[in-house]
PDB file of C-alpha atoms in Angstrom:
ATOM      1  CA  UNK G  39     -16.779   9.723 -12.441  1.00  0.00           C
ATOM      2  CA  UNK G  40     -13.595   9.543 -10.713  1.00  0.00           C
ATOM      3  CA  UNK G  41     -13.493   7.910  -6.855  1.00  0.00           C
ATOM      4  CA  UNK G  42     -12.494   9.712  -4.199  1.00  0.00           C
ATOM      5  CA  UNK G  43      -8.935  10.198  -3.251  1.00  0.00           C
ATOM      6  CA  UNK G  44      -7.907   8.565   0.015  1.00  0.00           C
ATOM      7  CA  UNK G  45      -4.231   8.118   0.269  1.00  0.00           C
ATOM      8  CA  UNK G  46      -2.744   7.313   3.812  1.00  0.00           C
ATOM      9  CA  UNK G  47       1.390   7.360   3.768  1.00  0.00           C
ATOM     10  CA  UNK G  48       3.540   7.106   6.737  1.00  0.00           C
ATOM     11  CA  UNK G  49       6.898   8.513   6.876  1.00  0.00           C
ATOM     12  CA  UNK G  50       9.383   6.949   9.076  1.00  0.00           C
ATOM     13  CA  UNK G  51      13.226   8.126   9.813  1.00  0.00           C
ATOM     14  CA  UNK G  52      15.241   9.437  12.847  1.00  0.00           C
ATOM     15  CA  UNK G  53      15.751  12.681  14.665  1.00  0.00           C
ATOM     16  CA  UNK G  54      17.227  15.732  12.446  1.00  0.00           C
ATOM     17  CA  UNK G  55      15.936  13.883   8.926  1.00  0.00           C
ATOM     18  CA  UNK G  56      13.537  16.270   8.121  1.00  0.00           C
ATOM     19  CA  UNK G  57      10.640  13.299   8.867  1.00  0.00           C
ATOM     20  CA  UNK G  58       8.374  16.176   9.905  1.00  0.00           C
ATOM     21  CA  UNK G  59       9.568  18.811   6.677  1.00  0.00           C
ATOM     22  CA  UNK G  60       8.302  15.805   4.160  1.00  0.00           C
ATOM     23  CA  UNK G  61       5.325  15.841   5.931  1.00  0.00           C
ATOM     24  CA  UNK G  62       4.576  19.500   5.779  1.00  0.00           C
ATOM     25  CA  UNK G  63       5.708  19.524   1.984  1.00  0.00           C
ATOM     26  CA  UNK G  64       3.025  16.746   1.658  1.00  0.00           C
ATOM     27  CA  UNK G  65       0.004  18.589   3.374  1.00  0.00           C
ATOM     28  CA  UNK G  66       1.081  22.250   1.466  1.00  0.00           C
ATOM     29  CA  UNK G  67       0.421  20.508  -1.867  1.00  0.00           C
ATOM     30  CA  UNK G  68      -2.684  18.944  -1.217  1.00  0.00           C
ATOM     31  CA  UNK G  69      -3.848  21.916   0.812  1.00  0.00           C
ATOM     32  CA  UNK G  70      -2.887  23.555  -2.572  1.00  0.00           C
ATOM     33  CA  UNK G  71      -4.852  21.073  -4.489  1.00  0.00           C
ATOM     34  CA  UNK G  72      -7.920  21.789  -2.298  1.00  0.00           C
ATOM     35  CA  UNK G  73      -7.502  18.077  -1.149  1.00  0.00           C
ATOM     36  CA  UNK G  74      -8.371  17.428   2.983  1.00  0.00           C
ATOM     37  CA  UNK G  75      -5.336  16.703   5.314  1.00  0.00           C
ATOM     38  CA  UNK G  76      -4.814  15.075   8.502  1.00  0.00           C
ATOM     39  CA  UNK G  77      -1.470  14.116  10.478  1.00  0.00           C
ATOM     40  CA  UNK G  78       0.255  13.153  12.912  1.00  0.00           C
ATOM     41  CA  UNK G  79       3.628  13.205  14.516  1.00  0.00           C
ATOM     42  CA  UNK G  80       5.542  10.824  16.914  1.00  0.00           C
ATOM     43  CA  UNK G  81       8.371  11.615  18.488  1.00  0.00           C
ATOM     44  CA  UNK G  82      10.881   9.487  20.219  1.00  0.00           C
ATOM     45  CA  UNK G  83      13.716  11.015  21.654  1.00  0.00           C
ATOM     46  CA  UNK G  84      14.330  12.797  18.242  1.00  0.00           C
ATOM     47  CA  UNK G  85      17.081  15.139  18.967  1.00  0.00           C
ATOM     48  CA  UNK G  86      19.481  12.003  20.171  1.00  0.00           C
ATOM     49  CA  UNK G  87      18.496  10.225  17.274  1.00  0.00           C
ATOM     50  CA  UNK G  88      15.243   8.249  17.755  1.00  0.00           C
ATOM     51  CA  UNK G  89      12.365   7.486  15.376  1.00  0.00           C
ATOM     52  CA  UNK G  90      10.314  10.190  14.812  1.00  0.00           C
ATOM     53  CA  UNK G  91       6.922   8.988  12.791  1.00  0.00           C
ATOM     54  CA  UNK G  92       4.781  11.126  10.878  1.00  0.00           C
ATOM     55  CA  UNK G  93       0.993   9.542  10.008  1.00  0.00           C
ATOM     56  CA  UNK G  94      -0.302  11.643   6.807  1.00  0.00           C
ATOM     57  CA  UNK G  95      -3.499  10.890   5.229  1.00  0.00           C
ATOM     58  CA  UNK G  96      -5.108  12.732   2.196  1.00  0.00           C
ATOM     59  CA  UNK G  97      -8.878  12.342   1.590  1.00  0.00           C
ATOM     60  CA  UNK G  98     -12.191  11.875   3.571  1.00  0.00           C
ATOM     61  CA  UNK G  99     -10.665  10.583   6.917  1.00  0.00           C
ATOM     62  CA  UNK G 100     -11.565  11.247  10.757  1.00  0.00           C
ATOM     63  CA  UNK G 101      -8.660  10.721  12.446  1.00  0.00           C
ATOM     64  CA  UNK G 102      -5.174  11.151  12.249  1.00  0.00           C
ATOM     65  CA  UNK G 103      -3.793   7.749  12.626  1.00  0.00           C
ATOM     66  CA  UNK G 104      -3.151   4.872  10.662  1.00  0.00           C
ATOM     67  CA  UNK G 105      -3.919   1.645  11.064  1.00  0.00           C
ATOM     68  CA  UNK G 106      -1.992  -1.403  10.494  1.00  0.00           C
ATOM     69  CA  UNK G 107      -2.565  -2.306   7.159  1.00  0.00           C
ATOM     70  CA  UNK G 108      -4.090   0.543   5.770  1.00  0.00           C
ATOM     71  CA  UNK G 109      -0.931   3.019   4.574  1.00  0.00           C
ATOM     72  CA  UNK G 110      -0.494   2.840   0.777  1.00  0.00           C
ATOM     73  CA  UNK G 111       3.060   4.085   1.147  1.00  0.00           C
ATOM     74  CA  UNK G 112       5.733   3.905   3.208  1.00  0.00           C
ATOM     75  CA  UNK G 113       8.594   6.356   2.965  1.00  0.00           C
ATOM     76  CA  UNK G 114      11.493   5.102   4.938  1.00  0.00           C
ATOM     77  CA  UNK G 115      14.785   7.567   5.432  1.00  0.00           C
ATOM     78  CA  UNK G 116      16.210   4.535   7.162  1.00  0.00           C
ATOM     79  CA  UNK G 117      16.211   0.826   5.880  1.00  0.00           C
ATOM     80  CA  UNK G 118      15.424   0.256   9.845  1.00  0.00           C
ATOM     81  CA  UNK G 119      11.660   2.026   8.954  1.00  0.00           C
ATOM     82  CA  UNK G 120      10.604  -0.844   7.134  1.00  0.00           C
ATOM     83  CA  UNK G 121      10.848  -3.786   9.999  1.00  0.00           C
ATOM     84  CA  UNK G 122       9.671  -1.173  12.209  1.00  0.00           C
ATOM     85  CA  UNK G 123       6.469   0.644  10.066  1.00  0.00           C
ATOM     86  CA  UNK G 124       5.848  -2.060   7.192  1.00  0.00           C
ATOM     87  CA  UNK G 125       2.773  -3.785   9.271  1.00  0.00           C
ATOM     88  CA  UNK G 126       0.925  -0.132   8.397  1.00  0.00           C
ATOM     89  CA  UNK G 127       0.945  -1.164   4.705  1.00  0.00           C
ATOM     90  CA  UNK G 128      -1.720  -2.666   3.369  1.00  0.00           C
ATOM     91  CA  UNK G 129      -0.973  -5.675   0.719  1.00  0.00           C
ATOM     92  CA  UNK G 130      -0.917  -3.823  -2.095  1.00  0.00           C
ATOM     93  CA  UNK G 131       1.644  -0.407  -0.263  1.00  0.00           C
ATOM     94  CA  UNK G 132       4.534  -0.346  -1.214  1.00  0.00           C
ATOM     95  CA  UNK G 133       7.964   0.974  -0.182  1.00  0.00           C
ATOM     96  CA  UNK G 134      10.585   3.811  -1.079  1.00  0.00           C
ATOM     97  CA  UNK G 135      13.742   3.132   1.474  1.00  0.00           C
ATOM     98  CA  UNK G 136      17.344   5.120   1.508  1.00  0.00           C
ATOM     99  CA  UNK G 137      19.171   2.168   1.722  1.00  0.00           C
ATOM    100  CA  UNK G 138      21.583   0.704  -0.886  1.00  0.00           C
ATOM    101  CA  UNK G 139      19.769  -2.573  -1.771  1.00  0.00           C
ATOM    102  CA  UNK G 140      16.050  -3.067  -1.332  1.00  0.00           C
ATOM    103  CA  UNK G 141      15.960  -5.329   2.347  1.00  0.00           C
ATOM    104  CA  UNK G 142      14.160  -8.253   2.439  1.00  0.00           C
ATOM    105  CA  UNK G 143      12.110  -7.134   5.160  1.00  0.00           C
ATOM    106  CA  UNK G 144       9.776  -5.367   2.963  1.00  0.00           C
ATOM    107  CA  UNK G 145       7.753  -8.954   2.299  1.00  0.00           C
ATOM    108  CA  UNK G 146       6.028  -9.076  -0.873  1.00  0.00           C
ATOM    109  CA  UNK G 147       4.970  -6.020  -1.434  1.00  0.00           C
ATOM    110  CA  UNK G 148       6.803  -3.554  -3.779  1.00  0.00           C
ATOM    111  CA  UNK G 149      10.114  -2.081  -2.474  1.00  0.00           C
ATOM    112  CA  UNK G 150      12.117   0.681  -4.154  1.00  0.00           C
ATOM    113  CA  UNK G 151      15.494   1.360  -2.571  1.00  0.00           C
ATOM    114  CA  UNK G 152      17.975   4.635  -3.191  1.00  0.00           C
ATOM    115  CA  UNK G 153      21.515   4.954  -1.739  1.00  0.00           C
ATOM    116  CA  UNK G 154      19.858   8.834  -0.355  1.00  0.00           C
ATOM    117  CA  UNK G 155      22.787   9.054   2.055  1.00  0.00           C
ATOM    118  CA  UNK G 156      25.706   8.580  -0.911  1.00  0.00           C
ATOM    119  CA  UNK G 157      23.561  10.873  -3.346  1.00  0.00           C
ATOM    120  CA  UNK G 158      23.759  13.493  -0.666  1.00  0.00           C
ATOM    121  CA  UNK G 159      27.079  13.721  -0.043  1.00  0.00           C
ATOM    122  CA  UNK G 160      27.140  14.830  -3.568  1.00  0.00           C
ATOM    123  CA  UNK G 161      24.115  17.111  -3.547  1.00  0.00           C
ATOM    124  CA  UNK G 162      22.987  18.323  -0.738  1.00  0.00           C
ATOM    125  CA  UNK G 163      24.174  16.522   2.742  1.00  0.00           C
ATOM    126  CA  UNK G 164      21.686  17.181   4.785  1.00  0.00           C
ATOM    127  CA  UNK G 165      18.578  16.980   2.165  1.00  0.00           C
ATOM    128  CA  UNK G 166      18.841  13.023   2.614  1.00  0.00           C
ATOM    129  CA  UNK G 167      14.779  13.866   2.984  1.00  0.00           C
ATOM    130  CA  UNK G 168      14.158  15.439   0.255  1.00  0.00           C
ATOM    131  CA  UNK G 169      16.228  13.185  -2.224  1.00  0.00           C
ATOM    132  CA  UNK G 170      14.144  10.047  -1.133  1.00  0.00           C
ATOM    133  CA  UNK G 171      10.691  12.619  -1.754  1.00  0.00           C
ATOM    134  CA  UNK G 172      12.060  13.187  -5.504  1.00  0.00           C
ATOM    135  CA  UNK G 173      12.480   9.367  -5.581  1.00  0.00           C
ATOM    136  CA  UNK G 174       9.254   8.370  -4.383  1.00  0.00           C
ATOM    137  CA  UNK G 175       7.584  10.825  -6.177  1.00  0.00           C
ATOM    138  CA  UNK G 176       9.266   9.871  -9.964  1.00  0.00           C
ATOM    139  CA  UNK G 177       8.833   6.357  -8.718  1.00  0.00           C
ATOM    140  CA  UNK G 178       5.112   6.885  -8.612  1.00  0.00           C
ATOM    141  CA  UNK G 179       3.488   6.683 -12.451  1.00  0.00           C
ATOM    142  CA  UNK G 180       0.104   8.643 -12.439  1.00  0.00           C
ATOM    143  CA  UNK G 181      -1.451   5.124 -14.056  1.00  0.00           C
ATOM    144  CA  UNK G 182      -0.232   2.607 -11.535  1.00  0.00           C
ATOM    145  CA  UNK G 183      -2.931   2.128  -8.926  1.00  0.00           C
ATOM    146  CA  UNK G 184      -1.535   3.609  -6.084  1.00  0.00           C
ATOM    147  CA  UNK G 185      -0.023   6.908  -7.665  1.00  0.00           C
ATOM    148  CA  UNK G 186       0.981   9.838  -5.227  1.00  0.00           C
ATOM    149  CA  UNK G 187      -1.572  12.547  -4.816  1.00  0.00           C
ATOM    150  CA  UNK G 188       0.671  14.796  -5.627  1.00  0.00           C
ATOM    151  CA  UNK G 189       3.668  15.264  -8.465  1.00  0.00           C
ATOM    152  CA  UNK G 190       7.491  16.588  -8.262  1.00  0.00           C
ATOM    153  CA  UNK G 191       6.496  19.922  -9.885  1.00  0.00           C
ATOM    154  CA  UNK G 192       3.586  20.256  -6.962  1.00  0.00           C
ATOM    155  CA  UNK G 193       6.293  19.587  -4.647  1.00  0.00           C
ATOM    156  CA  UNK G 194       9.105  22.056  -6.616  1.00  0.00           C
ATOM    157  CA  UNK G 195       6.059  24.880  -5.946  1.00  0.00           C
ATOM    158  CA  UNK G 196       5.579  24.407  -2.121  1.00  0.00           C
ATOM    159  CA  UNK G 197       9.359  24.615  -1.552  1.00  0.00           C
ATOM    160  CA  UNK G 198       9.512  27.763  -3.909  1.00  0.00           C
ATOM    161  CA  UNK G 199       7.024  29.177  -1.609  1.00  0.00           C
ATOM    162  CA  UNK G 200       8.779  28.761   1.658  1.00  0.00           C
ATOM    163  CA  UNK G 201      12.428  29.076   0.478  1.00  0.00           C
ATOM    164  CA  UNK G 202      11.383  31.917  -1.252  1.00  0.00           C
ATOM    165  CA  UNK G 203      13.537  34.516   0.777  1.00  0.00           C
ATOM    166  CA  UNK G 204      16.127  32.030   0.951  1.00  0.00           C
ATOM    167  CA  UNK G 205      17.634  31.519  -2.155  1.00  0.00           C
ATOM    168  CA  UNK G 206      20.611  29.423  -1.646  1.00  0.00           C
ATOM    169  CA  UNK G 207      18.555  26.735   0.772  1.00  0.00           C
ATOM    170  CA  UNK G 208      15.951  26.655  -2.464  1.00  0.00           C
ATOM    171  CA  UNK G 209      18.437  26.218  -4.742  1.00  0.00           C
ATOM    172  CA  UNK G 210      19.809  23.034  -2.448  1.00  0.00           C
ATOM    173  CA  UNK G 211      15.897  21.649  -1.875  1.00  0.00           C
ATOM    174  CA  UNK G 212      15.239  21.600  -5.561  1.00  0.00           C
ATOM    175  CA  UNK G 213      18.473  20.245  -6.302  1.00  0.00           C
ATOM    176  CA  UNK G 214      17.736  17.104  -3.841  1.00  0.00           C
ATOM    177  CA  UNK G 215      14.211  16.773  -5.188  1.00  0.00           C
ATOM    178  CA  UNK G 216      15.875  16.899  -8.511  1.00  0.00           C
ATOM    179  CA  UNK G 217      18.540  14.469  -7.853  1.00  0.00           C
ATOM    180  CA  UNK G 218      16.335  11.843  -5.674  1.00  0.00           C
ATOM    181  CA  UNK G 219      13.806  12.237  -9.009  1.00  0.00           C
ATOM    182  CA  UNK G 220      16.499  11.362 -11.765  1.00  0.00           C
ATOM    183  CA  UNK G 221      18.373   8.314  -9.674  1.00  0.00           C
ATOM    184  CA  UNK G 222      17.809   4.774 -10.833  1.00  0.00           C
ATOM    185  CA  UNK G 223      16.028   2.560  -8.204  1.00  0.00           C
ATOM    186  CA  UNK G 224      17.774  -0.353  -6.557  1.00  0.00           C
ATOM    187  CA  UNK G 225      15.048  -3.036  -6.861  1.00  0.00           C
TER     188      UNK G 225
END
């Protein structure tokens, strides 16, 4: 018999990085996988570019929020998450940052870097969100022990479901997934 799935991940960035889109791709494909969702949003002076958090948990859970030390992953659109959001990550979380380098900030735990802004100036620029998604999610092996709930073709579905009637922004989003999915991690 197979345990339960509780997954808690917080996603960390600034205002106009899409913190809140990840988020809502997240919950659609566990909603879609008949999996319980709960999260929450912070917002800090997000249109003039302050951090807007997003607490996301999948699973049997009560409230919204996560605790320090509790968040198997953090997703970080700026290396500037991790000293701010790492102390939700329990011992064994681990990272996926847009920075260039993996920063030393992350402690011990694992910490999987991607250059999201420089891919998206090639892809799609303003789909820095979605590139670092792709990443996180190929960076994720279904037999590690803290796998994603949810794959890049789970992901590919929710965004063909709301881009549907807008075929060019689709074609962008699945190109960012894509991209973020195929790039190399900076370790």
């Amino acid at each position: 018999m197979q345990a339960p799935l509780n997954q808690q991940i917080v996603i960390s960035g600034v205002g106009g990085q899409g913190v809140l889109f990840v988020t809502r791709l997240l919950a659609e494909a566990a909603i879609a996988k008949g999996l319980a969702v709960l999260s929450s949003e912070t917002h800090g002076m997000a249109q003039r570019g302050g951090t807007v958090l997003s607490h996301f948990k999948v699973g049997d859970f009560s409230s919204p929020l996560i605790r320090p030390g509790h968040a198997d992953l953090l997703l970080a659109l700026k290396a500037e998450g991790i000293a701010q959001h790492a102390a939700f990550l329990k011992p064994d979380g681990w990272i996926a940052v847009n920075a260039a380098a993996a920063p030393a900030d992350g402690g011990n735990r694992c910490c999987l870097a991607l250059d999201a802004d420089r891919l998206a100036r090639a892809v799609a620029p303003k789909a820095v969100n979605l590139i670092l998604l792709g990443f996180a999610l190929a960076a994720s092996p279904a037999e590690s022990e803290n796998p994603l709930f949810c794959d890049l073709a789970e992901i590919q579905s929710v965004l063909q479901k709301r881009l549907d009637a807008r075929p060019q922004l689709l074609e962008n989003a699945l190109a960012a997934l894509a991209a973020g999915a195929a790039a190399p991690a900076a370790v």
